[in-house]
Amino acid sequence: VLPYIDADPSRAKRMILQLAELLRSNLRSEPGQLVTVEEEVTILEQYASIERTRFGDRISIETVVEPGVREFQARLSAADAFMNTTID
């Protein structure tokens, strides 16, 4: 966010709001909690939104979920994915 504060304030603001939403989602859940695949995808899409704002046209992210899978439950792991992975 820091590089955009002076250069592109609206982009910086958008990234901060996206990050806030992602952190709120993360705080509402417990590690290892059972969530639907839909909820897990929502968290990952929030993270992807931040990366799209950050990288613009230089990044392409696609979410593919097989039909009927979104209702299944799984252990929450999106937090691990975005906390342990960085894109530079």
CSV table of C-alpha atoms in Angstrom, one decimal:
chain,number,residue,atom,x,y,z
A,1,VAL,CA,0.0,0.0,0.0
A,2,LEU,CA,2.8,2.4,0.9
A,3,PRO,CA,4.1,3.0,-2.6
A,4,TYR,CA,0.6,4.1,-3.7
A,5,ILE,CA,-0.2,6.6,-0.9
A,6,ASP,CA,1.3,9.5,-2.7
A,7,ALA,CA,1.4,8.2,-6.3
A,8,ASP,CA,-2.2,6.9,-6.4
A,9,PRO,CA,-4.2,7.7,-3.3
A,10,SER,CA,-7.5,6.1,-4.6
A,11,ARG,CA,-5.7,2.9,-5.3
A,12,ALA,CA,-4.1,2.9,-1.8
A,13,LYS,CA,-7.5,3.6,-0.2
A,14,ARG,CA,-9.1,0.7,-2.2
A,15,MET,CA,-6.3,-1.7,-1.1
A,16,ILE,CA,-6.7,-0.7,2.6
A,17,LEU,CA,-10.5,-1.3,2.4
A,18,GLN,CA,-9.9,-4.7,0.7
A,19,LEU,CA,-7.4,-5.6,3.3
A,20,ALA,CA,-9.7,-4.6,6.1
A,21,GLU,CA,-12.5,-6.8,4.7
A,22,LEU,CA,-10.1,-9.7,4.4
A,23,LEU,CA,-8.9,-9.3,8.0
A,24,ARG,CA,-12.5,-9.0,9.3
A,25,SER,CA,-13.3,-12.3,7.5
A,26,ASN,CA,-10.2,-13.9,9.0
A,27,LEU,CA,-11.0,-12.7,12.5
A,28,ARG,CA,-14.6,-14.1,12.3
A,29,SER,CA,-13.2,-17.6,12.0
A,30,GLU,CA,-11.3,-20.0,14.2
A,31,PRO,CA,-8.2,-22.0,12.9
A,32,GLY,CA,-9.3,-25.4,11.7
A,33,GLN,CA,-13.0,-24.4,11.8
A,34,LEU,CA,-15.3,-26.2,9.4
A,35,VAL,CA,-16.5,-23.9,6.7
A,36,THR,CA,-18.2,-24.4,3.3
A,37,VAL,CA,-16.0,-24.3,0.2
A,38,GLU,CA,-18.0,-21.2,-0.7
A,39,GLU,CA,-16.8,-19.4,2.4
A,40,GLU,CA,-13.2,-20.5,1.7
A,41,VAL,CA,-13.4,-19.3,-1.9
A,42,THR,CA,-14.8,-16.0,-0.7
A,43,ILE,CA,-11.8,-15.4,1.5
A,44,LEU,CA,-9.4,-16.4,-1.3
A,45,GLU,CA,-11.3,-14.0,-3.7
A,46,GLN,CA,-10.9,-11.2,-1.2
A,47,TYR,CA,-7.1,-11.8,-1.2
A,48,ALA,CA,-7.1,-12.1,-5.0
A,49,SER,CA,-8.9,-8.7,-5.2
A,50,ILE,CA,-6.0,-7.1,-3.2
A,51,GLU,CA,-3.5,-8.6,-5.6
A,52,ARG,CA,-5.4,-7.5,-8.6
A,53,THR,CA,-5.4,-3.9,-7.2
A,54,ARG,CA,-1.7,-4.2,-6.5
A,55,PHE,CA,-0.6,-5.7,-9.9
A,56,GLY,CA,-3.4,-4.5,-12.3
A,57,ASP,CA,-3.1,-6.1,-15.7
A,58,ARG,CA,0.1,-7.9,-14.8
A,59,ILE,CA,-1.7,-10.6,-12.9
A,60,SER,CA,-4.5,-12.9,-13.8
A,61,ILE,CA,-6.3,-15.0,-11.2
A,62,GLU,CA,-9.1,-17.4,-12.0
A,63,THR,CA,-11.2,-19.3,-9.5
A,64,VAL,CA,-12.5,-22.7,-10.7
A,65,VAL,CA,-14.8,-24.7,-8.4
A,66,GLU,CA,-16.5,-27.9,-9.7
A,67,PRO,CA,-20.3,-27.7,-9.7
A,68,GLY,CA,-21.9,-28.9,-6.5
A,69,VAL,CA,-18.7,-28.5,-4.4
A,70,ARG,CA,-19.4,-25.1,-2.9
A,71,GLU,CA,-21.7,-26.5,-0.2
A,72,PHE,CA,-19.2,-29.1,1.0
A,73,GLN,CA,-17.5,-28.4,4.3
A,74,ALA,CA,-13.7,-28.4,4.9
A,75,ARG,CA,-11.3,-27.1,7.5
A,76,LEU,CA,-10.6,-23.4,7.0
A,77,SER,CA,-7.2,-23.0,5.3
A,78,ALA,CA,-7.4,-19.9,3.3
A,79,ALA,CA,-5.6,-17.9,6.0
A,80,ASP,CA,-2.7,-20.3,5.7
A,81,ALA,CA,-2.6,-19.9,1.9
A,82,PHE,CA,-2.5,-16.1,1.8
A,83,MET,CA,-0.3,-15.7,4.9
A,84,ASN,CA,2.3,-18.2,3.6
A,85,THR,CA,2.3,-17.1,0.0
A,86,THR,CA,3.5,-13.8,-1.4
A,87,ILE,CA,3.6,-12.5,-4.9
A,88,ASP,CA,6.5,-10.2,-5.7
